[in-house]
PDB file of C-alpha atoms in Angstrom:
ATOM      1  CA  UNK A  70     -41.176 -76.377   9.139  1.00 87.00           C
ATOM      2  CA  UNK A  71     -41.998 -73.708   6.722  1.00 94.00           C
ATOM      3  CA  UNK A  72     -41.149 -73.690   2.556  1.00 96.00           C
ATOM      4  CA  UNK A  73     -41.267 -71.118   0.192  1.00 97.00           C
ATOM      5  CA  UNK A  74     -42.042 -72.278  -2.947  1.00 96.00           C
ATOM      6  CA  UNK A  75     -40.725 -69.598  -6.200  1.00 96.00           C
ATOM      7  CA  UNK A  76     -42.280 -69.288 -10.073  1.00 95.00           C
ATOM      8  CA  UNK A  77     -41.152 -67.726 -12.794  1.00 95.00           C
ATOM      9  CA  UNK A  78     -37.936 -66.467 -13.991  1.00 92.00           C
ATOM     10  CA  UNK A  79     -36.641 -67.245 -17.292  1.00 97.00           C
ATOM     11  CA  UNK A  80     -34.748 -65.898 -19.765  1.00 97.00           C
ATOM     12  CA  UNK A  81     -35.520 -62.638 -21.913  1.00 98.00           C
ATOM     13  CA  UNK A  82     -34.247 -59.962 -24.418  1.00 98.00           C
ATOM     14  CA  UNK A  83     -33.176 -56.844 -22.213  1.00 98.00           C
ATOM     15  CA  UNK A  84     -35.832 -54.396 -22.405  1.00 98.00           C
ATOM     16  CA  UNK A  85     -38.465 -56.969 -21.936  1.00 98.00           C
ATOM     17  CA  UNK A  86     -40.780 -58.348 -18.197  1.00 98.00           C
ATOM     18  CA  UNK A  87     -40.265 -60.848 -16.238  1.00 98.00           C
ATOM     19  CA  UNK A  88     -42.472 -61.696 -13.216  1.00 98.00           C
ATOM     20  CA  UNK A  89     -41.432 -63.662  -9.815  1.00 98.00           C
ATOM     21  CA  UNK A  90     -43.898 -65.081  -7.854  1.00 98.00           C
ATOM     22  CA  UNK A  91     -43.066 -66.574  -3.911  1.00 98.00           C
ATOM     23  CA  UNK A  92     -46.219 -69.087  -1.922  1.00 98.00           C
ATOM     24  CA  UNK A  93     -44.851 -69.737   2.275  1.00 97.00           C
ATOM     25  CA  UNK A  94     -46.441 -72.777   3.018  1.00 96.00           C
ATOM     26  CA  UNK A  95     -46.149 -75.058   6.295  1.00 95.00           C
ATOM     27  CA  UNK A  96     -47.203 -74.008   9.986  1.00 93.00           C
ATOM     28  CA  UNK A  97     -46.349 -70.276   9.954  1.00 93.00           C
ATOM     29  CA  UNK A  98     -47.805 -67.915  12.998  1.00 93.00           C
ATOM     30  CA  UNK A  99     -46.749 -64.681  11.190  1.00 92.00           C
ATOM     31  CA  UNK A 100     -44.773 -63.030   8.717  1.00 94.00           C
ATOM     32  CA  UNK A 101     -42.911 -59.784   9.146  1.00 94.00           C
ATOM     33  CA  UNK A 102     -40.694 -58.800   6.085  1.00 95.00           C
ATOM     34  CA  UNK A 103     -40.809 -60.862   2.634  1.00 97.00           C
ATOM     35  CA  UNK A 104     -39.083 -59.972  -0.496  1.00 98.00           C
ATOM     36  CA  UNK A 105     -36.798 -61.167  -3.132  1.00 98.00           C
ATOM     37  CA  UNK A 106     -32.536 -61.251  -3.128  1.00 98.00           C
ATOM     38  CA  UNK A 107     -31.153 -62.155  -6.045  1.00 98.00           C
ATOM     39  CA  UNK A 108     -26.997 -63.406  -6.589  1.00 98.00           C
ATOM     40  CA  UNK A 109     -24.954 -62.727  -9.754  1.00 96.00           C
ATOM     41  CA  UNK A 110     -22.207 -64.986 -10.340  1.00 91.00           C
ATOM     42  CA  UNK A 111     -19.242 -63.576  -8.981  1.00 93.00           C
ATOM     43  CA  UNK A 112     -21.048 -61.443  -6.832  1.00 95.00           C
ATOM     44  CA  UNK A 113     -22.527 -61.576  -3.224  1.00 97.00           C
ATOM     45  CA  UNK A 114     -26.510 -61.414  -2.620  1.00 96.00           C
ATOM     46  CA  UNK A 115     -27.510 -58.265  -2.737  1.00 97.00           C
ATOM     47  CA  UNK A 116     -31.362 -57.300  -1.381  1.00 98.00           C
ATOM     48  CA  UNK A 117     -33.403 -56.265  -4.657  1.00 98.00           C
ATOM     49  CA  UNK A 118     -37.000 -55.734  -3.153  1.00 98.00           C
ATOM     50  CA  UNK A 119     -38.843 -56.096  -0.105  1.00 97.00           C
ATOM     51  CA  UNK A 120     -41.701 -55.428   1.756  1.00 96.00           C
ATOM     52  CA  UNK A 121     -40.238 -54.077   5.497  1.00 88.00           C
ATOM     53  CA  UNK A 122     -42.212 -53.299   8.482  1.00 80.00           C
ATOM     54  CA  UNK A 123     -45.123 -52.838   6.141  1.00 72.00           C
ATOM     55  CA  UNK A 124     -43.352 -50.586   3.713  1.00 91.00           C
ATOM     56  CA  UNK A 125     -41.444 -51.285   0.367  1.00 96.00           C
ATOM     57  CA  UNK A 126     -38.085 -50.834  -0.101  1.00 96.00           C
ATOM     58  CA  UNK A 127     -36.158 -51.630  -3.573  1.00 98.00           C
ATOM     59  CA  UNK A 128     -32.129 -51.662  -4.305  1.00 98.00           C
ATOM     60  CA  UNK A 129     -31.087 -48.167  -6.137  1.00 98.00           C
ATOM     61  CA  UNK A 130     -30.467 -49.933  -9.187  1.00 97.00           C
ATOM     62  CA  UNK A 131     -34.278 -51.545 -10.087  1.00 98.00           C
ATOM     63  CA  UNK A 132     -36.155 -48.567  -8.715  1.00 98.00           C
ATOM     64  CA  UNK A 133     -38.592 -47.642 -11.152  1.00 97.00           C
ATOM     65  CA  UNK A 134     -38.643 -50.429 -12.875  1.00 98.00           C
ATOM     66  CA  UNK A 135     -39.454 -53.456 -10.262  1.00 98.00           C
ATOM     67  CA  UNK A 136     -42.846 -53.471  -8.469  1.00 98.00           C
ATOM     68  CA  UNK A 137     -43.140 -55.757  -5.309  1.00 98.00           C
ATOM     69  CA  UNK A 138     -46.483 -56.554  -4.071  1.00 96.00           C
ATOM     70  CA  UNK A 139     -47.450 -58.820  -1.170  1.00 95.00           C
ATOM     71  CA  UNK A 140     -51.193 -60.968  -0.400  1.00 95.00           C
ATOM     72  CA  UNK A 141     -50.830 -61.317   3.761  1.00 92.00           C
ATOM     73  CA  UNK A 142     -53.855 -63.411   3.586  1.00 94.00           C
ATOM     74  CA  UNK A 143     -51.596 -65.811   0.943  1.00 95.00           C
ATOM     75  CA  UNK A 144     -48.589 -65.769   2.220  1.00 95.00           C
ATOM     76  CA  UNK A 145     -47.755 -64.535  -1.236  1.00 97.00           C
ATOM     77  CA  UNK A 146     -45.390 -62.228  -2.183  1.00 97.00           C
ATOM     78  CA  UNK A 147     -44.534 -61.576  -5.917  1.00 98.00           C
ATOM     79  CA  UNK A 148     -41.829 -59.376  -8.252  1.00 98.00           C
ATOM     80  CA  UNK A 149     -42.781 -57.505 -11.471  1.00 98.00           C
ATOM     81  CA  UNK A 150     -40.102 -56.914 -13.434  1.00 98.00           C
ATOM     82  CA  UNK A 151     -39.690 -54.504 -16.063  1.00 98.00           C
ATOM     83  CA  UNK A 152     -36.838 -52.757 -18.467  1.00 98.00           C
ATOM     84  CA  UNK A 153     -34.856 -56.280 -17.529  1.00 98.00           C
ATOM     85  CA  UNK A 154     -31.187 -55.306 -18.461  1.00 97.00           C
ATOM     86  CA  UNK A 155     -28.550 -57.775 -19.378  1.00 97.00           C
ATOM     87  CA  UNK A 156     -27.244 -56.856 -15.334  1.00 97.00           C
ATOM     88  CA  UNK A 157     -30.372 -58.236 -14.009  1.00 98.00           C
ATOM     89  CA  UNK A 158     -28.810 -61.430 -14.844  1.00 98.00           C
ATOM     90  CA  UNK A 159     -28.832 -63.639 -11.411  1.00 98.00           C
ATOM     91  CA  UNK A 160     -30.048 -66.322  -9.489  1.00 98.00           C
ATOM     92  CA  UNK A 161     -33.521 -64.816  -7.702  1.00 98.00           C
ATOM     93  CA  UNK A 162     -34.407 -65.972  -3.967  1.00 98.00           C
ATOM     94  CA  UNK A 163     -37.026 -65.189  -2.219  1.00 98.00           C
ATOM     95  CA  UNK A 164     -36.920 -64.437   1.464  1.00 98.00           C
ATOM     96  CA  UNK A 165     -38.991 -64.410   4.531  1.00 97.00           C
ATOM     97  CA  UNK A 166     -38.691 -63.865   8.074  1.00 96.00           C
ATOM     98  CA  UNK A 167     -41.395 -66.213   9.500  1.00 96.00           C
ATOM     99  CA  UNK A 168     -42.528 -67.140  13.100  1.00 93.00           C
ATOM    100  CA  UNK A 169     -43.708 -70.871  13.517  1.00 93.00           C
ATOM    101  CA  UNK A 170     -45.517 -70.580  16.878  1.00 90.00           C
ATOM    102  CA  UNK A 171     -46.140 -67.963  19.637  1.00 89.00           C
ATOM    103  CA  UNK A 172     -42.941 -69.757  21.921  1.00 90.00           C
ATOM    104  CA  UNK A 173     -40.593 -69.048  18.732  1.00 89.00           C
ATOM    105  CA  UNK A 174     -38.422 -66.538  17.321  1.00 92.00           C
ATOM    106  CA  UNK A 175     -38.318 -65.646  13.804  1.00 93.00           C
ATOM    107  CA  UNK A 176     -35.864 -66.627  11.887  1.00 94.00           C
ATOM    108  CA  UNK A 177     -34.807 -66.128   7.835  1.00 95.00           C
ATOM    109  CA  UNK A 178     -36.531 -69.277   5.304  1.00 97.00           C
ATOM    110  CA  UNK A 179     -35.215 -68.713   1.887  1.00 97.00           C
ATOM    111  CA  UNK A 180     -36.621 -70.351  -1.269  1.00 97.00           C
ATOM    112  CA  UNK A 181     -34.598 -71.992  -3.623  1.00 96.00           C
ATOM    113  CA  UNK A 182     -33.513 -70.174  -5.859  1.00 97.00           C
ATOM    114  CA  UNK A 183     -35.179 -69.500  -9.336  1.00 97.00           C
ATOM    115  CA  UNK A 184     -32.819 -68.164 -12.731  1.00 97.00           C
ATOM    116  CA  UNK A 185     -33.264 -64.944 -14.574  1.00 98.00           C
ATOM    117  CA  UNK A 186     -31.586 -64.812 -17.582  1.00 98.00           C
ATOM    118  CA  UNK A 187     -31.402 -61.104 -19.542  1.00 98.00           C
ATOM    119  CA  UNK A 188     -29.835 -61.432 -22.637  1.00 97.00           C
ATOM    120  CA  UNK A 189     -28.500 -57.859 -24.193  1.00 94.00           C
TER     121      UNK A 189
END
């Protein structure tokens, strides 16, 4: 069983910064894609940023403000968020596409989510 443990988040004023971190633990053979999604109230979950096939991908709404980084040796992924806007308010979820052993297929693993609230 693979678990994703998220940390960070909280309440910040518009224009401020926050960092999110996520660590994967358990029986892990490999992790392919790894990143962050978010779900704002009344909206569908959307991709925020991810490292896919080795390269970063960002939602247009966060380009230039958010930076994603990954430590493959530690199975961690972090998201540095700057110039936060009230529209960034959401629950942020860590995602990892993991493979637990050579005989299994990859599957999506999700964290429990961490709240980010940006006040105006």
